[in-house]
């Protein structure tokens, strides 16, 4: 026992001494939190504030028409601060519409990712628990979904089932479940072999309890990383379908929907389309940066 | 090799049957086409006549079997909007879509592969960083934003190229570049990481330690091994090109299958949608089959391994 060094007797950290200066501290901080990640986190925080308080932040109602103030350019292109991002063809304030769109797009993407995660984890666990035929059936479903571009599946479903906001959100929830199912099946099979799962099973825990109370928390970090990769894809998918006029329908607005309608004014008023387009690119970029960073930090095996 | 081929073909067929069945199930879940097409106000006799005409009054399993029989005979129904066969309506759009997706695919490979290989061989130089920064774009800029920004620059501001239509070859440039650049970014990123993976392998060190010229190490050892994961991603690219064509054709008013799909979805012209879905499904299955066969061609281990187990 004496071979184990007493942690309290280790040489005290020199951080308080003169060797490590504040400069080194700053360097260590930026190594753990790269500037790109900090910017990305700040942007996402801003988006979350917008999602929570959109009606309070927006300077105007996003549906309010002002026909005397149509197609006013944004600040920097000849406009003034009454409409920082200009107005559209009906005199609606672009900034207010952008705020509302960020809210709608983020909420849809969040709910859809949640659906995909629930579906994926449940099916993955089912496959891990039953093995045999159930597993084969689930694996076949996973392959079938992966074989078609999801955009096409979504278009077909919209053609056959019609469109409503609820249906659209659920439909997007079918994007990416197969990846999460595959990962959670693999992780759950590996976890079953570990002592803690066998221990709670021998204590008489139900499968439900084993999987959701014991295995799920242990594999959560990997699942969260793969959800963070799913999220920007759902945003792109939602905005793509809405851009085509097949997703979020007016009077409601979303980022893709704004780009789609702004396209008609690309010659006379490109800002209507550029503002939401920039928001899409920055948001997906920010989430990817954070996702990569999380992956490197928490789960080097996914690299 | 023959058994390998047959097992791949069998799998491809099963996937096709699954796609057809899924199309049938969703078609039947979608509510009564009679009401969709005739509207809720039509007289009951009109509904009955419509259902009889389209075979909707038969039991569901009969409809399912007939559905397969009809597809096997190439009878995919008529466009509910313009009366011609759906196959004809879709078929005349196919050359237009191929005219932009094939050059875009070529552009993907011609830019993506060399850029990825170059970046990997010059790791951590400014060139590598620049290529990787550019390739982030492929994941974060959606094709409709890329297409509109290109249209804004080259059609609206500079007036070099037309912003939409399909009359001359210059109309094809912006759609091709939009799809080509995004796909190239994705391929470059995956090629680079596949190369880096292989460059770290012991056999590469052995090859250069036994005195091979670096060029021979790259050509003889690194490239063939990096080709395997890269092939997988090229297979995926076919799917994303198809999805990209839907968006890009809509942006640039290009009269191809993608734009037809969007209008058919909006009009709920189910026969046309179904033909396009089956066509895309077949293309995807074909692409995956081609990738599987290419694995066997690139990787001799796969061939012999299958032979031994066979």
Short mmCIF file of C-alpha atoms in Angstrom, two decimals, chain B:
data_model
loop_
_atom_site.label_atom_id
_atom_site.label_comp_id
_atom_site.label_asym_id
_atom_site.label_seq_id
_atom_site.Cartn_x
_atom_site.Cartn_y
_atom_site.Cartn_z
CA UNK B 1 -16.45 -13.37 -57.66
CA UNK B 2 -19.66 -14.75 -59.19
CA UNK B 3 -21.16 -15.50 -55.80
CA UNK B 4 -20.15 -12.05 -54.57
CA UNK B 5 -21.89 -10.58 -57.61
CA UNK B 6 -25.05 -12.66 -57.10
CA UNK B 7 -25.34 -11.84 -53.41
CA UNK B 8 -25.05 -8.13 -54.21
CA UNK B 9 -27.66 -8.42 -56.95
CA UNK B 10 -30.01 -10.27 -54.60
CA UNK B 11 -29.65 -7.56 -51.98
CA UNK B 12 -30.32 -4.89 -54.59
CA UNK B 13 -33.54 -6.66 -55.62
CA UNK B 14 -34.76 -6.93 -52.02
CA UNK B 15 -34.17 -3.21 -51.55
CA UNK B 16 -36.14 -2.46 -54.71
CA UNK B 17 -39.09 -4.60 -53.54
CA UNK B 18 -38.97 -2.74 -50.19
CA UNK B 19 -39.06 0.61 -51.96
CA UNK B 20 -42.00 -0.44 -54.14
CA UNK B 21 -43.89 -1.78 -51.10
CA UNK B 22 -43.20 1.40 -49.15
CA UNK B 23 -44.51 3.44 -52.07
CA UNK B 24 -47.67 1.31 -52.12
CA UNK B 25 -48.25 1.56 -48.37
CA UNK B 26 -47.78 5.30 -48.31
CA UNK B 27 -49.98 5.66 -51.38
CA UNK B 28 -52.80 3.87 -49.55
CA UNK B 29 -52.23 5.80 -46.31
CA UNK B 30 -52.55 9.08 -48.15
CA UNK B 31 -56.31 9.24 -48.02
CA UNK B 32 -58.78 8.82 -50.83
CA UNK B 33 -57.35 9.94 -54.18
CA UNK B 34 -60.90 10.30 -55.47
CA UNK B 35 -61.51 13.16 -53.03
CA UNK B 36 -58.08 14.65 -53.69
CA UNK B 37 -58.57 14.74 -57.44
CA UNK B 38 -62.31 15.38 -57.77
CA UNK B 39 -62.62 17.66 -54.75
CA UNK B 40 -64.99 17.19 -51.81
CA UNK B 41 -67.98 18.59 -53.68
CA UNK B 42 -68.26 15.97 -56.46
CA UNK B 43 -71.39 13.75 -56.70
CA UNK B 44 -71.13 10.19 -55.24
CA UNK B 45 -71.45 8.57 -58.69
CA UNK B 46 -68.34 10.43 -59.82
CA UNK B 47 -66.38 9.02 -56.84
CA UNK B 48 -67.59 5.49 -57.60
CA UNK B 49 -66.68 5.81 -61.28
CA UNK B 50 -63.26 7.20 -60.37
CA UNK B 51 -62.56 4.36 -57.92
CA UNK B 52 -63.62 1.75 -60.46
CA UNK B 53 -61.47 3.35 -63.14
CA UNK B 54 -58.34 3.31 -60.94
CA UNK B 55 -59.11 -0.09 -59.33
CA UNK B 56 -59.54 1.42 -55.88
CA UNK B 57 -62.66 -0.63 -55.11
CA UNK B 58 -60.81 -3.96 -54.91
CA UNK B 59 -59.46 -5.59 -51.73
CA UNK B 60 -56.13 -4.22 -50.58
CA UNK B 61 -54.04 -7.36 -51.18
CA UNK B 62 -55.43 -7.60 -54.74
CA UNK B 63 -54.39 -4.01 -55.27
CA UNK B 64 -50.95 -4.84 -53.87
CA UNK B 65 -50.42 -7.81 -56.19
CA UNK B 66 -51.80 -5.92 -59.17
CA UNK B 67 -49.50 -3.07 -58.29
CA UNK B 68 -46.46 -5.35 -58.56
CA UNK B 69 -47.79 -6.90 -61.75
CA UNK B 70 -48.33 -3.51 -63.31
CA UNK B 71 -44.86 -2.28 -62.33
CA UNK B 72 -43.28 -5.46 -63.72
CA UNK B 73 -44.99 -4.70 -67.03
CA UNK B 74 -43.81 -1.12 -66.95
CA UNK B 75 -47.33 0.20 -66.44
CA UNK B 76 -47.00 2.92 -63.84
CA UNK B 77 -50.27 4.70 -64.33
CA UNK B 78 -51.17 7.98 -65.95
CA UNK B 79 -50.39 11.42 -64.72
CA UNK B 80 -53.62 12.39 -62.99
CA UNK B 81 -53.20 15.93 -64.26
CA UNK B 82 -52.38 15.70 -67.95
CA UNK B 83 -53.54 12.20 -68.91
CA UNK B 84 -50.33 10.97 -70.54
CA UNK B 85 -48.56 8.00 -68.97
CA UNK B 86 -46.49 9.01 -65.98
CA UNK B 87 -43.50 7.21 -67.45
CA UNK B 88 -43.70 9.41 -70.55
CA UNK B 89 -44.06 12.61 -68.53
CA UNK B 90 -40.99 11.74 -66.42
CA UNK B 91 -39.01 10.18 -69.26
CA UNK B 92 -38.87 13.33 -71.34
CA UNK B 93 -37.29 15.19 -68.37
CA UNK B 94 -34.54 12.65 -67.71
CA UNK B 95 -32.05 13.87 -70.37
CA UNK B 96 -32.27 17.41 -68.96
CA UNK B 97 -31.41 16.21 -65.47
CA UNK B 98 -28.56 14.04 -66.72
CA UNK B 99 -27.27 17.05 -68.68
CA UNK B 100 -26.50 18.88 -65.42
CA UNK B 101 -25.92 16.06 -62.91
CA UNK B 102 -23.30 14.18 -64.96
CA UNK B 103 -21.06 17.22 -65.51
CA UNK B 104 -21.59 18.15 -61.84
CA UNK B 105 -20.51 14.66 -60.80
CA UNK B 106 -17.42 14.92 -63.00
CA UNK B 107 -16.66 18.29 -61.41
CA UNK B 108 -17.06 16.74 -57.94
CA UNK B 109 -14.42 14.16 -58.72
CA UNK B 110 -12.08 16.40 -60.74
CA UNK B 111 -11.90 19.01 -57.98
CA UNK B 112 -12.57 16.93 -54.89
CA UNK B 113 -10.14 14.06 -55.32
CA UNK B 114 -7.00 16.07 -56.24
CA UNK B 115 -7.78 18.69 -53.60
CA UNK B 116 -8.19 16.04 -50.89
CA UNK B 117 -5.03 14.17 -51.92
CA UNK B 118 -3.04 17.39 -52.14
CA UNK B 119 -4.26 18.57 -48.74
CA UNK B 120 -3.33 15.26 -47.12
CA UNK B 121 0.15 15.21 -48.66
CA UNK B 122 0.75 18.78 -47.51
CA UNK B 123 -0.78 18.40 -44.10
CA UNK B 124 -0.82 21.46 -41.83
CA UNK B 125 0.49 23.79 -44.50
CA UNK B 126 -1.43 26.90 -45.50
CA UNK B 127 -2.66 25.07 -48.63
CA UNK B 128 -4.15 22.30 -46.49
CA UNK B 129 -5.82 24.80 -44.20
CA UNK B 130 -7.24 26.75 -47.14
CA UNK B 131 -8.65 23.60 -48.77
CA UNK B 132 -10.18 22.43 -45.51
CA UNK B 133 -11.66 25.87 -44.78
CA UNK B 134 -13.22 25.78 -48.24
CA UNK B 135 -14.55 22.29 -47.71
CA UNK B 136 -16.42 23.30 -44.55
CA UNK B 137 -18.67 25.08 -47.00
CA UNK B 138 -19.84 21.76 -48.41
CA UNK B 139 -21.39 20.89 -45.07
CA UNK B 140 -22.78 24.22 -43.97
CA UNK B 141 -23.91 26.04 -47.12
CA UNK B 142 -27.15 24.54 -48.44
CA UNK B 143 -27.36 24.24 -52.22
CA UNK B 144 -30.17 26.76 -52.47
CA UNK B 145 -28.07 29.40 -50.74
CA UNK B 146 -25.03 28.57 -52.88
CA UNK B 147 -27.14 28.66 -56.04
CA UNK B 148 -28.79 31.98 -55.19
CA UNK B 149 -25.50 33.62 -54.19
CA UNK B 150 -23.89 32.49 -57.46
CA UNK B 151 -26.94 33.77 -59.36
CA UNK B 152 -26.72 37.07 -57.48
CA UNK B 153 -23.03 37.51 -58.37
CA UNK B 154 -22.81 36.15 -61.91
CA UNK B 155 -26.31 36.79 -63.25
CA UNK B 156 -27.60 39.86 -61.40
CA UNK B 157 -24.45 41.88 -60.67
CA UNK B 158 -21.94 40.90 -63.36
CA UNK B 159 -24.53 39.84 -65.96
CA UNK B 160 -22.17 37.21 -67.36
CA UNK B 161 -24.58 34.31 -67.20
CA UNK B 162 -28.35 33.84 -67.43
CA UNK B 163 -30.13 33.26 -64.09
CA UNK B 164 -32.64 30.72 -65.33
CA UNK B 165 -33.93 28.73 -68.26
CA UNK B 166 -32.42 26.07 -70.50
CA UNK B 167 -32.06 27.55 -74.01
CA UNK B 168 -28.28 27.58 -74.41
CA UNK B 169 -25.34 25.79 -72.89
CA UNK B 170 -24.52 28.86 -70.79
CA UNK B 171 -27.77 28.24 -68.89
CA UNK B 172 -26.29 25.01 -67.59
CA UNK B 173 -23.16 26.59 -66.10
CA UNK B 174 -24.57 27.93 -62.84
CA UNK B 175 -26.55 24.76 -61.96
CA UNK B 176 -23.53 22.57 -62.71
CA UNK B 177 -21.14 24.76 -60.72
CA UNK B 178 -23.53 24.94 -57.75
CA UNK B 179 -23.81 21.16 -57.47
CA UNK B 180 -20.20 20.58 -58.52
CA UNK B 181 -18.59 22.81 -55.91
CA UNK B 182 -20.63 21.56 -52.95
CA UNK B 183 -20.00 17.91 -53.80
CA UNK B 184 -16.31 18.57 -54.41
CA UNK B 185 -16.01 20.07 -50.92
CA UNK B 186 -17.50 16.94 -49.36
CA UNK B 187 -15.30 14.58 -51.41
CA UNK B 188 -12.16 16.60 -50.67
CA UNK B 189 -12.76 16.34 -46.94
CA UNK B 190 -13.33 12.58 -46.98
CA UNK B 191 -10.46 11.90 -49.38
CA UNK B 192 -8.11 13.85 -47.12
CA UNK B 193 -9.05 11.92 -44.00
CA UNK B 194 -8.89 8.59 -45.88
CA UNK B 195 -5.39 9.52 -47.10
CA UNK B 196 -4.22 10.58 -43.63
CA UNK B 197 -5.52 7.33 -42.18
CA UNK B 198 -3.49 5.30 -44.70
CA UNK B 199 -0.39 7.50 -44.42
CA UNK B 200 -0.22 6.60 -40.73
CA UNK B 201 -0.16 2.84 -41.40
CA UNK B 202 2.97 0.77 -40.69
CA UNK B 203 3.12 -0.62 -44.25
CA UNK B 204 3.59 2.88 -45.62
CA UNK B 205 6.56 3.34 -43.30
CA UNK B 206 7.87 -0.06 -44.38
CA UNK B 207 7.46 0.81 -48.05
CA UNK B 208 9.44 4.01 -47.71
CA UNK B 209 11.99 2.35 -45.38
CA UNK B 210 12.75 -0.34 -47.96
CA UNK B 211 13.83 2.44 -50.27
CA UNK B 212 10.85 3.12 -52.52
CA UNK B 213 10.72 6.57 -54.00
CA UNK B 214 8.03 8.60 -52.22
CA UNK B 215 6.06 8.91 -55.43
CA UNK B 216 5.97 5.11 -55.75
CA UNK B 217 4.87 4.76 -52.15
CA UNK B 218 1.97 7.11 -52.82
CA UNK B 219 0.94 5.59 -56.14
CA UNK B 220 1.53 1.96 -55.22
CA UNK B 221 0.52 1.82 -51.57
CA UNK B 222 -1.34 4.87 -50.33
CA UNK B 223 -3.75 5.69 -53.15
CA UNK B 224 -5.17 2.16 -53.66
CA UNK B 225 -5.85 1.79 -49.94
CA UNK B 226 -7.33 5.25 -49.57
CA UNK B 227 -9.59 4.53 -52.54
CA UNK B 228 -11.77 2.14 -50.52
CA UNK B 229 -13.33 4.57 -48.02
CA UNK B 230 -13.40 7.23 -50.73
CA UNK B 231 -15.52 4.96 -52.95
CA UNK B 232 -18.12 4.74 -50.19
CA UNK B 233 -18.49 8.48 -50.05
CA UNK B 234 -18.67 8.70 -53.85
CA UNK B 235 -21.61 6.28 -53.65
CA UNK B 236 -23.29 8.62 -51.17
CA UNK B 237 -22.65 11.53 -53.52
CA UNK B 238 -25.06 10.04 -56.07
CA UNK B 239 -27.84 10.40 -53.51
CA UNK B 240 -26.92 13.94 -52.63
CA UNK B 241 -26.65 14.88 -56.32
CA UNK B 242 -30.21 13.62 -56.82
CA UNK B 243 -31.43 15.64 -53.84
CA UNK B 244 -29.34 18.61 -55.00
CA UNK B 245 -30.89 18.45 -58.46
CA UNK B 246 -34.34 18.93 -56.93
CA UNK B 247 -33.28 22.22 -55.37
CA UNK B 248 -30.94 23.46 -58.08
CA UNK B 249 -33.38 22.81 -60.92
CA UNK B 250 -36.00 24.77 -59.01
CA UNK B 251 -33.65 27.72 -58.50
CA UNK B 252 -32.52 27.95 -62.11
CA UNK B 253 -35.86 26.99 -63.73
CA UNK B 254 -34.18 23.99 -65.31
CA UNK B 255 -36.86 21.66 -66.73
CA UNK B 256 -35.57 18.39 -65.30
CA UNK B 257 -36.92 15.58 -63.14
CA UNK B 258 -36.21 17.44 -59.89
CA UNK B 259 -38.36 20.41 -60.76
CA UNK B 260 -41.05 18.05 -62.04
CA UNK B 261 -40.98 16.29 -58.67
CA UNK B 262 -41.51 19.57 -56.82
CA UNK B 263 -44.49 20.57 -58.98
CA UNK B 264 -45.92 17.03 -58.85
CA UNK B 265 -45.67 17.07 -55.03
CA UNK B 266 -47.33 20.48 -54.88
CA UNK B 267 -50.13 19.28 -57.21
CA UNK B 268 -50.26 15.83 -55.56
CA UNK B 269 -49.88 14.14 -58.94
CA UNK B 270 -49.21 10.81 -57.27
CA UNK B 271 -48.50 8.69 -60.35
CA UNK B 272 -45.72 11.04 -61.42
CA UNK B 273 -44.29 11.23 -57.89
CA UNK B 274 -44.30 7.45 -57.71
CA UNK B 275 -42.47 7.01 -61.01
CA UNK B 276 -39.81 9.49 -59.89
CA UNK B 277 -39.41 7.77 -56.51
CA UNK B 278 -39.03 4.36 -58.16
CA UNK B 279 -36.59 5.83 -60.65
CA UNK B 280 -34.48 7.43 -57.93
CA UNK B 281 -34.69 4.24 -55.87
CA UNK B 282 -33.42 2.21 -58.81
CA UNK B 283 -30.63 4.72 -59.40
CA UNK B 284 -29.58 4.54 -55.76
CA UNK B 285 -29.65 0.74 -55.75
CA UNK B 286 -27.67 0.74 -59.00
CA UNK B 287 -25.14 3.19 -57.57
CA UNK B 288 -24.66 1.10 -54.43
CA UNK B 289 -24.26 -2.01 -56.58
CA UNK B 290 -21.66 -0.23 -58.71
CA UNK B 291 -19.79 0.84 -55.55
CA UNK B 292 -19.88 -2.73 -54.21
CA UNK B 293 -18.49 -4.08 -57.48
CA UNK B 294 -15.86 -1.36 -57.54
CA UNK B 295 -14.75 -2.45 -54.04
CA UNK B 296 -14.05 -5.89 -55.47
CA UNK B 297 -12.10 -4.34 -58.31
CA UNK B 298 -10.05 -1.97 -56.14
CA UNK B 299 -9.48 -4.37 -53.27
CA UNK B 300 -8.27 -7.83 -54.31
CA UNK B 301 -8.62 -9.00 -50.69
CA UNK B 302 -12.39 -8.68 -50.98
CA UNK B 303 -12.47 -10.84 -54.11
CA UNK B 304 -10.34 -13.66 -52.75
CA UNK B 305 -11.99 -13.57 -49.32
CA UNK B 306 -15.39 -14.09 -50.90
CA UNK B 307 -14.00 -16.88 -53.07
CA UNK B 308 -12.61 -18.73 -50.07
CA UNK B 309 -15.82 -18.55 -48.08
CA UNK B 310 -17.89 -19.43 -51.14
#
